[in-house]
CSV table of N, CA and C in Angstrom, one decimal:
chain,number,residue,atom,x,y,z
V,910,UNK,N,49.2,317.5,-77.7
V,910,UNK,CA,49.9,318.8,-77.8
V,910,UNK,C,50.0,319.2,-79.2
V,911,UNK,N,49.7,320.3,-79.3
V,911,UNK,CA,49.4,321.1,-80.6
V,911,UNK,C,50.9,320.6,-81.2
V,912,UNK,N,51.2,320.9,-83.0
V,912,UNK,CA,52.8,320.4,-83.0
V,912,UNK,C,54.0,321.8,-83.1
V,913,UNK,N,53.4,322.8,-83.0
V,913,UNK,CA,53.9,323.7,-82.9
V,913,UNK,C,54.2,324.5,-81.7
V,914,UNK,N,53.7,323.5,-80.1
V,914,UNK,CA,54.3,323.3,-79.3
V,914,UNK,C,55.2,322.2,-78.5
V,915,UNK,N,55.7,321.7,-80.1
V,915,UNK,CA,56.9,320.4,-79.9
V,915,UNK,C,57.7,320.8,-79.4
V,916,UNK,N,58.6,320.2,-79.2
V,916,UNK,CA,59.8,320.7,-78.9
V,916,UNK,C,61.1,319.8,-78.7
V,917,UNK,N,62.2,320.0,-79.4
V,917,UNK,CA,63.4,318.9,-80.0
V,917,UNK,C,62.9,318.1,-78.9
V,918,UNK,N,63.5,318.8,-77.7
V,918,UNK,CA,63.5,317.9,-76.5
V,918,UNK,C,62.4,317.1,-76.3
V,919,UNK,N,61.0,317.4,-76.8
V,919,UNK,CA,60.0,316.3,-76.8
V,919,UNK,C,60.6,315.4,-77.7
V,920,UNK,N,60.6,315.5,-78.9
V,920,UNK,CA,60.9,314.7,-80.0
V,920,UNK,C,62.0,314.1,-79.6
V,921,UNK,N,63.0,314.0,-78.8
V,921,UNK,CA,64.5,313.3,-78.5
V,921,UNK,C,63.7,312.4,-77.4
V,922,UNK,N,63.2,312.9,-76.2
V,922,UNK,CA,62.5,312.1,-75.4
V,922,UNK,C,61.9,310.9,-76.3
V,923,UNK,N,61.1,311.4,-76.6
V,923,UNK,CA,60.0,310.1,-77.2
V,923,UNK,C,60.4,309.3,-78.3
V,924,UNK,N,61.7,309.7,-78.8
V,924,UNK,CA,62.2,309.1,-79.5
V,924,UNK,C,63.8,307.8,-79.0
V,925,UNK,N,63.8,308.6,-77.8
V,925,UNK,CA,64.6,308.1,-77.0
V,925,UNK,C,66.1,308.4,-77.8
V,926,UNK,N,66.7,309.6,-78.3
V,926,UNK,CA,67.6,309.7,-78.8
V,926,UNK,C,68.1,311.0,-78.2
V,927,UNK,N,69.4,311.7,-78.3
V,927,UNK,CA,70.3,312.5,-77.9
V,927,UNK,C,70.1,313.6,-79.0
V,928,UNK,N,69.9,315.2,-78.6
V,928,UNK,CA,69.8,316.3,-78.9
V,928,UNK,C,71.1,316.3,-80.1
V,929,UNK,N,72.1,315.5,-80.0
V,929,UNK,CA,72.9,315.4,-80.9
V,929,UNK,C,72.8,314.9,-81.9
V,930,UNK,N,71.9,314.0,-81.9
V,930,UNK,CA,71.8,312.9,-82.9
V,930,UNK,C,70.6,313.3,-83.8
V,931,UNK,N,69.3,314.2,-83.3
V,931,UNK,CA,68.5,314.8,-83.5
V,931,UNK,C,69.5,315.8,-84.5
V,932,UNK,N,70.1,316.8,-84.1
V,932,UNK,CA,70.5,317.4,-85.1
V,932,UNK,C,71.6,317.2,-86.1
V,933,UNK,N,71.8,316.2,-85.8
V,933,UNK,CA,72.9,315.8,-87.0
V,933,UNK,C,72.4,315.0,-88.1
V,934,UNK,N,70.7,314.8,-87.8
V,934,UNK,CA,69.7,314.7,-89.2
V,934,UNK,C,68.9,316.1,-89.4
V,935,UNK,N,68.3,317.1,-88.1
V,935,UNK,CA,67.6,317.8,-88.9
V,935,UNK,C,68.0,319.2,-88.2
V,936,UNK,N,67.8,320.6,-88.8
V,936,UNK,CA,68.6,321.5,-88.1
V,936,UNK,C,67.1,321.8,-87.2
V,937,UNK,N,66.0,321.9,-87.2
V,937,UNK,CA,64.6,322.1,-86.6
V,937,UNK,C,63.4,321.4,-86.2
V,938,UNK,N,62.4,321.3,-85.8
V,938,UNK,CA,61.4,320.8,-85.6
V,938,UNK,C,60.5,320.7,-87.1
V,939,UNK,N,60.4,322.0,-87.5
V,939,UNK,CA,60.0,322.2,-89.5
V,939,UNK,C,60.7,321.5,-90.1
V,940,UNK,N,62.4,321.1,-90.1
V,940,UNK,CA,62.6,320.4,-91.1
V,940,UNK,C,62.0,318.8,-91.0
V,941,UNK,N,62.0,318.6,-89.5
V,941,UNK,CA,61.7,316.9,-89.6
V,941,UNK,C,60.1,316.9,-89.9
V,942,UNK,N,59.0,318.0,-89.7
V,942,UNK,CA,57.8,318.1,-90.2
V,942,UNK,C,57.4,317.9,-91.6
V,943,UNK,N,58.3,318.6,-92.4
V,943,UNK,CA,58.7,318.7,-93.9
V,943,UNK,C,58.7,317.1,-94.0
V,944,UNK,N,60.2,316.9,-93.7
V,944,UNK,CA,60.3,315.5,-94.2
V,944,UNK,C,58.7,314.4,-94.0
V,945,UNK,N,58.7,314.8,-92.7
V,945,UNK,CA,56.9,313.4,-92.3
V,945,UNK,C,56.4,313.2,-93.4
V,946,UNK,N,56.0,315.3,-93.7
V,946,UNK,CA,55.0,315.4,-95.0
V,946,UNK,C,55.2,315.0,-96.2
V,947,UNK,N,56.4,315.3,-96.6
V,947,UNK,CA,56.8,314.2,-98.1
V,947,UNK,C,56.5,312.8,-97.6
V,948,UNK,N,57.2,312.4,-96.3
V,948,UNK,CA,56.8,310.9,-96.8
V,948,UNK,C,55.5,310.6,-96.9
V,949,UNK,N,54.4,311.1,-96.2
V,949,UNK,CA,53.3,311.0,-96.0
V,949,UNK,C,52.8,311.1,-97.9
V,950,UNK,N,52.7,312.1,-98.1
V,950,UNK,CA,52.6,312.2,-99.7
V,950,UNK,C,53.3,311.2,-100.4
V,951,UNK,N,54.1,310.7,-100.4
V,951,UNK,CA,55.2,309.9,-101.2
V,951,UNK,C,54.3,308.8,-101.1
V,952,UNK,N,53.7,308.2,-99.8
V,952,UNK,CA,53.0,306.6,-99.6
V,952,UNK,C,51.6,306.7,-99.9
V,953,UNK,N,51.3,308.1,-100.7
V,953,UNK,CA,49.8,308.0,-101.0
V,953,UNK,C,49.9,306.7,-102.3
V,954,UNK,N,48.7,305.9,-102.5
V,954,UNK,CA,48.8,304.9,-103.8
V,954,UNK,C,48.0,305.9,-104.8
V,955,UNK,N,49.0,305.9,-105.4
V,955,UNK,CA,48.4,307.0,-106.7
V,955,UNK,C,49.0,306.4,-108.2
V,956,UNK,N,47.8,305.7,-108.4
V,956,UNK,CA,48.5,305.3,-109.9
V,956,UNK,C,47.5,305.2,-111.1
V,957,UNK,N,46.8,306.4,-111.2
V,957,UNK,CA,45.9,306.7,-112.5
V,957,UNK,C,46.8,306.9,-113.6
V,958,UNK,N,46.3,306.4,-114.5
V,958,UNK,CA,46.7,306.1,-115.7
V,958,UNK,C,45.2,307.4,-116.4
V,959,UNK,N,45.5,308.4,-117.2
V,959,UNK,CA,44.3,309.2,-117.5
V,959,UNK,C,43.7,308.3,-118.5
V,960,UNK,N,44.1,307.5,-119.5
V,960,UNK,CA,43.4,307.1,-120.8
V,960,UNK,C,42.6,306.3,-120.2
V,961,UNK,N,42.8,305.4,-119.0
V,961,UNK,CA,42.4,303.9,-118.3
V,961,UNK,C,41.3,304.8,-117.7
V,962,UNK,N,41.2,305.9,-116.6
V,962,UNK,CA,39.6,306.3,-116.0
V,962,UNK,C,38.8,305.7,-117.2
V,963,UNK,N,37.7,304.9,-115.9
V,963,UNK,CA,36.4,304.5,-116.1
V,963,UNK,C,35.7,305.2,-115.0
V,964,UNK,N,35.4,305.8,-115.3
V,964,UNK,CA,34.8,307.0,-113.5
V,964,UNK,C,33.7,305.7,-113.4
V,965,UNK,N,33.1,304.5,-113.9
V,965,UNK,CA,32.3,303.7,-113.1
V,965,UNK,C,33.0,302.7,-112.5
V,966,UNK,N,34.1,302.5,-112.6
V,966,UNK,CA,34.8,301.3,-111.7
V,966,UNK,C,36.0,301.6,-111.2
V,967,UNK,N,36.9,301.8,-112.6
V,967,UNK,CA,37.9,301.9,-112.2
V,967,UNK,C,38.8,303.5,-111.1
V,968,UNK,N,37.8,304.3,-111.5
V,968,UNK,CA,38.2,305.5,-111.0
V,968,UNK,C,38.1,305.2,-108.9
V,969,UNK,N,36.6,304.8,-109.5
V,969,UNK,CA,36.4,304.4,-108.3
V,969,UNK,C,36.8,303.3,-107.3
V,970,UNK,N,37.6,302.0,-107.4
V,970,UNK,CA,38.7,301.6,-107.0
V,970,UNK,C,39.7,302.2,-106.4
V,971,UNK,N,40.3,303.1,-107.4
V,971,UNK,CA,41.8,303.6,-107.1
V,971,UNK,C,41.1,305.1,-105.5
V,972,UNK,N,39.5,305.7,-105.7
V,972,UNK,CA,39.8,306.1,-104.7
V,972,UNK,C,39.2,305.6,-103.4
V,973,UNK,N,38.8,304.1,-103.6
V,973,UNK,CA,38.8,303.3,-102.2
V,973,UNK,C,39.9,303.0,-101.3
V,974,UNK,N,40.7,302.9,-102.8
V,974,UNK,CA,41.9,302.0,-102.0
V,974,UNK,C,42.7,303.6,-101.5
V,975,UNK,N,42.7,305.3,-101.7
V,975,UNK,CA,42.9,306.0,-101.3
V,975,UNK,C,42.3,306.3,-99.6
V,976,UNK,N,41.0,305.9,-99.8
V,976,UNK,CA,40.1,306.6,-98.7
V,976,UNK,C,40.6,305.6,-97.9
V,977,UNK,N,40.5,303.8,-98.1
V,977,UNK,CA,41.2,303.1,-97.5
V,977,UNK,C,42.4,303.5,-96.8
V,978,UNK,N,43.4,303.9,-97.7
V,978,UNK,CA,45.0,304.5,-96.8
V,978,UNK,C,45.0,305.5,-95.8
V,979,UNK,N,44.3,306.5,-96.2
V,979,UNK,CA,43.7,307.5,-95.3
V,979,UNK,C,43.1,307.0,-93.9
V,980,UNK,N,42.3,306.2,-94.2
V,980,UNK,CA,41.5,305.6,-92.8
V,980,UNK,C,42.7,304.8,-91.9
V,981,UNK,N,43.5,303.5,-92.9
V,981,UNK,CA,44.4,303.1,-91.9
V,981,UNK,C,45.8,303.7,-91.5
V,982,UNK,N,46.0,305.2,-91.9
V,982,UNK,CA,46.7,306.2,-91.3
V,982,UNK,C,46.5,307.0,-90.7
V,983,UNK,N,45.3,306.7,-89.9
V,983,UNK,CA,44.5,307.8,-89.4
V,983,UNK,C,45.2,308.9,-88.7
V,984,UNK,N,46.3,308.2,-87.6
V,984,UNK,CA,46.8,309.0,-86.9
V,984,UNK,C,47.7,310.0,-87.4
V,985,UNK,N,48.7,309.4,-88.3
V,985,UNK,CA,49.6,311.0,-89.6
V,985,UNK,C,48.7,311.7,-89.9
V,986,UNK,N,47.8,311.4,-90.7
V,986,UNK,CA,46.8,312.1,-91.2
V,986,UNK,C,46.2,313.7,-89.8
V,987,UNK,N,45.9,312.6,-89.2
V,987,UNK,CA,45.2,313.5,-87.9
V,987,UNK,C,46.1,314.7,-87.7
V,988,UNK,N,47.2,314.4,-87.5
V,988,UNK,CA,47.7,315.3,-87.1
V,988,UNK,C,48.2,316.3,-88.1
V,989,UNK,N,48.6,315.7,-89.2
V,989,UNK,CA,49.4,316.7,-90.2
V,989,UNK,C,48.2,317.6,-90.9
V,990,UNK,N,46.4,316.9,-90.8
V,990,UNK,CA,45.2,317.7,-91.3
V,990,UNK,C,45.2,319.0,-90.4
V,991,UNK,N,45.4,318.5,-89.1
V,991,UNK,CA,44.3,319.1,-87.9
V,991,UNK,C,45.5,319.7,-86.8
V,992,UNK,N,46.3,319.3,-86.4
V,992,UNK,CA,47.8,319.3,-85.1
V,992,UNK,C,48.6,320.3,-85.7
V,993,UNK,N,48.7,320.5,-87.1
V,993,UNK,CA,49.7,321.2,-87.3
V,993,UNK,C,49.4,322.7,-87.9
V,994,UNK,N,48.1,322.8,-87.5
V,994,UNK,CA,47.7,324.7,-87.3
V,994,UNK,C,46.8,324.4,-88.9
V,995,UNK,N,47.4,323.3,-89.5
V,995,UNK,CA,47.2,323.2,-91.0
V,995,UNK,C,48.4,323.6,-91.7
V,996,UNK,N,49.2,323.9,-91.3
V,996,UNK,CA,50.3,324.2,-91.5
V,996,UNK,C,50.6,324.2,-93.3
V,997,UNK,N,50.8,323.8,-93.8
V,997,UNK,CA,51.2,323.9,-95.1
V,997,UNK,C,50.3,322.6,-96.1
V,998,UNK,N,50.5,321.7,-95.2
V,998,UNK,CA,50.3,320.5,-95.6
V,998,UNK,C,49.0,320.0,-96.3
V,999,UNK,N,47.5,320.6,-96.1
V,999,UNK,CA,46.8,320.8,-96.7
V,999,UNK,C,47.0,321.5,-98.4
V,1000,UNK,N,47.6,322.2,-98.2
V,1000,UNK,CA,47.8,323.0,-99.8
V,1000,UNK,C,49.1,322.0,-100.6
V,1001,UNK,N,49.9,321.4,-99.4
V,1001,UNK,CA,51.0,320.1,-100.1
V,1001,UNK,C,50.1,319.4,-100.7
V,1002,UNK,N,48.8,319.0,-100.2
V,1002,UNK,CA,47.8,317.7,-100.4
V,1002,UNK,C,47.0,318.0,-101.9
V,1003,UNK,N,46.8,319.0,-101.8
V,1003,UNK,CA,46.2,319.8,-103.2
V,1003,UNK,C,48.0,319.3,-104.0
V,1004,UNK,N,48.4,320.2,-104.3
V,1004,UNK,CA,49.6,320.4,-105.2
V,1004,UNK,C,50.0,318.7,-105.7
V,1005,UNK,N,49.5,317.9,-104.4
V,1005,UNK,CA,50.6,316.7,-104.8
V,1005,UNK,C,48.7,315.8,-105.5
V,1006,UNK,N,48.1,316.0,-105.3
V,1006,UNK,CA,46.8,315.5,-106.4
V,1006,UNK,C,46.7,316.0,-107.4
V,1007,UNK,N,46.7,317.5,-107.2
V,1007,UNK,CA,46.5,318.1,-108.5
V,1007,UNK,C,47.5,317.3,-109.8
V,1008,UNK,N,48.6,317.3,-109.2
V,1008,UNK,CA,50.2,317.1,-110.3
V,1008,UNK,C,49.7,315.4,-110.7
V,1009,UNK,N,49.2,314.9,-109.6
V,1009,UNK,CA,48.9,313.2,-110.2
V,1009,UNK,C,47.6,313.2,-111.2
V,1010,UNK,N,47.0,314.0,-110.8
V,1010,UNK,CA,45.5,313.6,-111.6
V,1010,UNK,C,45.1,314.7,-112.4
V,1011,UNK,N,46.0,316.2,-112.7
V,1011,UNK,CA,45.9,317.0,-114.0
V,1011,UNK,C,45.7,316.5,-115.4
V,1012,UNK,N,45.7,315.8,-115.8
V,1012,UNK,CA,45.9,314.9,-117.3
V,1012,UNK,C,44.3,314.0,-117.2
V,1013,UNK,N,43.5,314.1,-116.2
V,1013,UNK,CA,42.4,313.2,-115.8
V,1013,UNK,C,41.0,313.8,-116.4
V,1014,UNK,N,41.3,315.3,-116.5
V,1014,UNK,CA,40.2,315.8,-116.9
V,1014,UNK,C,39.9,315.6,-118.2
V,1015,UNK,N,38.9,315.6,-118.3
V,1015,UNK,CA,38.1,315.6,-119.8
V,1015,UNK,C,37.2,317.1,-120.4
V,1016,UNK,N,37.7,317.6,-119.4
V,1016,UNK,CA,37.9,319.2,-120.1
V,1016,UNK,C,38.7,319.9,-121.5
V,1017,UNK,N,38.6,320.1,-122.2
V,1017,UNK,CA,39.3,320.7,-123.2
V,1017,UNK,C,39.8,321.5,-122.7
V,1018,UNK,N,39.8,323.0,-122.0
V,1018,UNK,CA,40.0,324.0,-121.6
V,1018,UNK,C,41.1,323.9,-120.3
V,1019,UNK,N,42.2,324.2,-120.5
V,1019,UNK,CA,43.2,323.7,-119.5
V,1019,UNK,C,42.8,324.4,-118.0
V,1020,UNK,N,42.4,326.0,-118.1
V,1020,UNK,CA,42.4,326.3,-117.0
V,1020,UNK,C,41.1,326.2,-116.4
V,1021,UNK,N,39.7,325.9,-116.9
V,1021,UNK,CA,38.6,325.9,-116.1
V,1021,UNK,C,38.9,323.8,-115.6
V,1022,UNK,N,39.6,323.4,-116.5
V,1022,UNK,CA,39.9,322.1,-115.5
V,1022,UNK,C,40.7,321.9,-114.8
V,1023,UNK,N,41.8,322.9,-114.2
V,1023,UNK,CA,42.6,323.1,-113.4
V,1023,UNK,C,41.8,324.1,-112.2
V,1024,UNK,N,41.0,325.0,-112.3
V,1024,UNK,CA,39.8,325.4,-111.5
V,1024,UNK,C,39.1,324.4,-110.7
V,1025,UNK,N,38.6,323.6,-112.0
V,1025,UNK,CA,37.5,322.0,-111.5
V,1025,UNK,C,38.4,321.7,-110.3
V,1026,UNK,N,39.7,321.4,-111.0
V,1026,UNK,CA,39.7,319.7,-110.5
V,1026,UNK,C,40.8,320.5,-108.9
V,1027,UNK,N,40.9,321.6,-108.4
V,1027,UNK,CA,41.3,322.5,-107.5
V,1027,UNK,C,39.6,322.7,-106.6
V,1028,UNK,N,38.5,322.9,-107.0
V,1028,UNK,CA,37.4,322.9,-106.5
V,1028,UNK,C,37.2,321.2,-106.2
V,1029,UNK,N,37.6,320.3,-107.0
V,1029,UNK,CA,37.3,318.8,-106.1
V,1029,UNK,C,37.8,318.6,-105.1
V,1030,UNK,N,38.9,318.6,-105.0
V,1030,UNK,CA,40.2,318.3,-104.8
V,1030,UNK,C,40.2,319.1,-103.3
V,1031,UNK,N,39.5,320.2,-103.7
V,1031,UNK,CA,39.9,321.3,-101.6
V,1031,UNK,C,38.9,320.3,-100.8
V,1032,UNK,N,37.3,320.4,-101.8
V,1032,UNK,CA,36.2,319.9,-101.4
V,1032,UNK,C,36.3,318.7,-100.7
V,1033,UNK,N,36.9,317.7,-101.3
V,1033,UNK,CA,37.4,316.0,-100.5
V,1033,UNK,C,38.2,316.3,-99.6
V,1034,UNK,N,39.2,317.3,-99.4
V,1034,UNK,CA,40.1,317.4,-97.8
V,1034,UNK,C,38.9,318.1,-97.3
V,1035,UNK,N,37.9,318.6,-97.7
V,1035,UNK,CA,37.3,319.0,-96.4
V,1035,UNK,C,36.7,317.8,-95.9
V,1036,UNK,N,35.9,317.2,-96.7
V,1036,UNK,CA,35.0,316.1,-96.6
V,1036,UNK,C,35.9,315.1,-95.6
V,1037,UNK,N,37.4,314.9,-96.0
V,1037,UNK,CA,38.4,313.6,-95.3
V,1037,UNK,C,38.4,314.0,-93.9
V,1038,UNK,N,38.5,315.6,-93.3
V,1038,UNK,CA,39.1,316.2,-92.5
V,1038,UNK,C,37.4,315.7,-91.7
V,1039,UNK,N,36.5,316.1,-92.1
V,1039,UNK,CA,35.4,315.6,-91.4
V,1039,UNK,C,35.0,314.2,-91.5
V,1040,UNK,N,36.0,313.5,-92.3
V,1040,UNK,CA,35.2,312.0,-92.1
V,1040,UNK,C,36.2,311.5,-90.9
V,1041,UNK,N,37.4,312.4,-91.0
V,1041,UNK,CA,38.3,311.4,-89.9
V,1041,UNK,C,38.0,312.0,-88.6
V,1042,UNK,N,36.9,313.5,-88.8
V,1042,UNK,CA,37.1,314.0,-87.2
V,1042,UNK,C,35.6,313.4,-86.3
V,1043,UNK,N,34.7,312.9,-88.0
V,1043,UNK,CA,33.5,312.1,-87.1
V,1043,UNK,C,34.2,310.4,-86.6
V,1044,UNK,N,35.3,310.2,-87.0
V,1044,UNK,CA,35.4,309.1,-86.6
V,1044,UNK,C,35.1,307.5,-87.6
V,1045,UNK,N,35.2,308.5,-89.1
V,1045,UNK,CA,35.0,307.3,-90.1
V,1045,UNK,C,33.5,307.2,-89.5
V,1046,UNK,N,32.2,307.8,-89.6
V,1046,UNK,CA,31.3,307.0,-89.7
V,1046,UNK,C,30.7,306.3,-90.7
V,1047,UNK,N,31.1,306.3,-92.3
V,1047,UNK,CA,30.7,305.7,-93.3
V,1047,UNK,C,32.1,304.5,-93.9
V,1048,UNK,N,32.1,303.9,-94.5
V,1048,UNK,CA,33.1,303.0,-94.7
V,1048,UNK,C,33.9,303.8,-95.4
V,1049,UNK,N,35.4,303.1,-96.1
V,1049,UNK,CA,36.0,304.1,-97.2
V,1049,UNK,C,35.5,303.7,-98.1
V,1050,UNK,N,34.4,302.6,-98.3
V,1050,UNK,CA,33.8,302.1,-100.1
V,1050,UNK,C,32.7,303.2,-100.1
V,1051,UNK,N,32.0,303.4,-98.9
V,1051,UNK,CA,30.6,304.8,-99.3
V,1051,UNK,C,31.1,305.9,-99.3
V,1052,UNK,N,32.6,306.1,-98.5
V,1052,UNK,CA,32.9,307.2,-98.8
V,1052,UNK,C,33.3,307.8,-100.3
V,1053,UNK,N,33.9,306.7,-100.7
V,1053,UNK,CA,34.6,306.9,-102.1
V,1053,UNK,C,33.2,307.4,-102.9
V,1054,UNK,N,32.3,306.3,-103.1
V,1054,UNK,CA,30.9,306.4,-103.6
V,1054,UNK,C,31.0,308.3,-103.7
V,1055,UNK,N,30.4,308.7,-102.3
V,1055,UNK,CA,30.1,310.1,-102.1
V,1055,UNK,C,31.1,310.7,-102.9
V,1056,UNK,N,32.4,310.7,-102.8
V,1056,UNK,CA,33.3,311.9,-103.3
V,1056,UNK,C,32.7,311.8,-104.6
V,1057,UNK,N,33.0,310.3,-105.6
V,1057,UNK,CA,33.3,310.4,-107.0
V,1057,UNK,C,31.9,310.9,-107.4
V,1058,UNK,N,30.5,310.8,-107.1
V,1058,UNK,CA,29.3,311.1,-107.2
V,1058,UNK,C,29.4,313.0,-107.0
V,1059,UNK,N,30.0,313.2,-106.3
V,1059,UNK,CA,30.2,315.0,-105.7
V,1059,UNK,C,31.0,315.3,-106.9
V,1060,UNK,N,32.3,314.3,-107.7
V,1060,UNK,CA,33.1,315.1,-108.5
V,1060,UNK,C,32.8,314.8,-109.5
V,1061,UNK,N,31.7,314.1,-109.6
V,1061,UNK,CA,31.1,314.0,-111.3
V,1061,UNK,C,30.1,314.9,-111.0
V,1062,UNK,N,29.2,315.2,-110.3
V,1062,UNK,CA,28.0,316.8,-110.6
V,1062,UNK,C,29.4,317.6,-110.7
V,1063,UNK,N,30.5,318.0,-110.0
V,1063,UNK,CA,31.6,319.6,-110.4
V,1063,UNK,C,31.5,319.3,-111.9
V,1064,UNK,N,32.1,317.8,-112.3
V,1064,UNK,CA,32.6,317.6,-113.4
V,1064,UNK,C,31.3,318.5,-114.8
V,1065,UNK,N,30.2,318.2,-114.4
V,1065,UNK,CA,29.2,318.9,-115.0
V,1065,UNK,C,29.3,319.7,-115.1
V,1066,UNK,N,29.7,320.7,-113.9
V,1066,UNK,CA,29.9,322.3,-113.9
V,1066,UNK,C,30.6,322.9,-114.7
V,1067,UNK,N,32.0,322.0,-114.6
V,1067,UNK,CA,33.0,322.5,-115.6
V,1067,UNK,C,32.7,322.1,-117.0
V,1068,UNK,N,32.0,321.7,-117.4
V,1068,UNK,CA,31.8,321.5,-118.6
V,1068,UNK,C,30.5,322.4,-119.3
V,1069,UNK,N,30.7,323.3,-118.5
V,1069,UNK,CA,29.5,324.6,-118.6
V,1069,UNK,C,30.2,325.4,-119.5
V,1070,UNK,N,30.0,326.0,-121.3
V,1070,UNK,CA,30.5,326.6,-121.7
V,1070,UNK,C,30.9,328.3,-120.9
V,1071,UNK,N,32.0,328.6,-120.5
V,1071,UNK,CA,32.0,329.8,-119.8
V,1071,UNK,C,32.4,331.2,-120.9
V,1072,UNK,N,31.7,332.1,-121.7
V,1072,UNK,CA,32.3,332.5,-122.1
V,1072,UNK,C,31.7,334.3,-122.0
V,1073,UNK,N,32.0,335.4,-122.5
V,1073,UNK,CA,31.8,336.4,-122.1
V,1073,UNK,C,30.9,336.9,-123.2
């Protein structure tokens, strides 16, 4: 069921709780959506250090063990990618990468690396939204492979003097 054909009363059903009890945590079906999506964001493993990227290992680590969490979440993910119209939560997923890994660039130019790393960054939710809708056909270690290989050619791009 699509999630914007929820309804408390589903949510109290399947939760096995009382319409009272439901709202004396959330006044809507959007607030407790909100809430999923922070925590969902909150339990991403995100701990780049900018000076520490070694985009040959170490970068690439931290996004196995990402593509990893993604895979063994499949089903939040599914739904909050795909169930929820897209609802917000895709542009949450940008906003809450961008704010961790802004400082990662090796761009001089603040805003063509805030461009880049918004061009990576949409590019891998499309990439995730199709790896989770083929069904993970590649592992999350080839997957990682592919992304960081795709965001080192952008990384090239951006390092294209742009001037008038």
């Amino acid at each position: 069921m699509p999630l914007n054909k929820v309804s408390v009363t589903d949510v109290c059903t399947a939760a096995d709780v009382n319409r009272s009890t439901f709202y004396a945590y959330y006044n809507d079906i959007d607030e407790l959506l909100s809430e999923i999506e922070t925590e969902a964001l909150e339990q991403i493993p995100v701990n780049i250090v900018p000076e520490e990227i070694d985009y040959e290992g170490n970068f690439l680590n931290k996004l196995e063990i990402f593509f990893n969490y993604i895979q063994s979440n499949e089903k939040i993910y599914r739904i909050l990618m795909f169930q929820s119209g897209e609802r917000d939560f895709n542009n949450k997923l940008v906003s809450f990468i961008l704010d961790h890994y802004k400082n990662s660039s090796i761009v001089n130019d603040k805003l063509l690396a805030k461009y880049g790393c918004i061009y990576c960054i949409s590019g891998v939710i499309g990439l995730v939204k199709e790896w989770i809708q083929g069904g993970f056909p590649i592992s999350h270690k080839q997957f990682a492979k592919l992304v960081l290989q795709m965001s080192i050619q952008a990384n090239e791009i951006e390092n294209l003097n742009y001037t008038d």
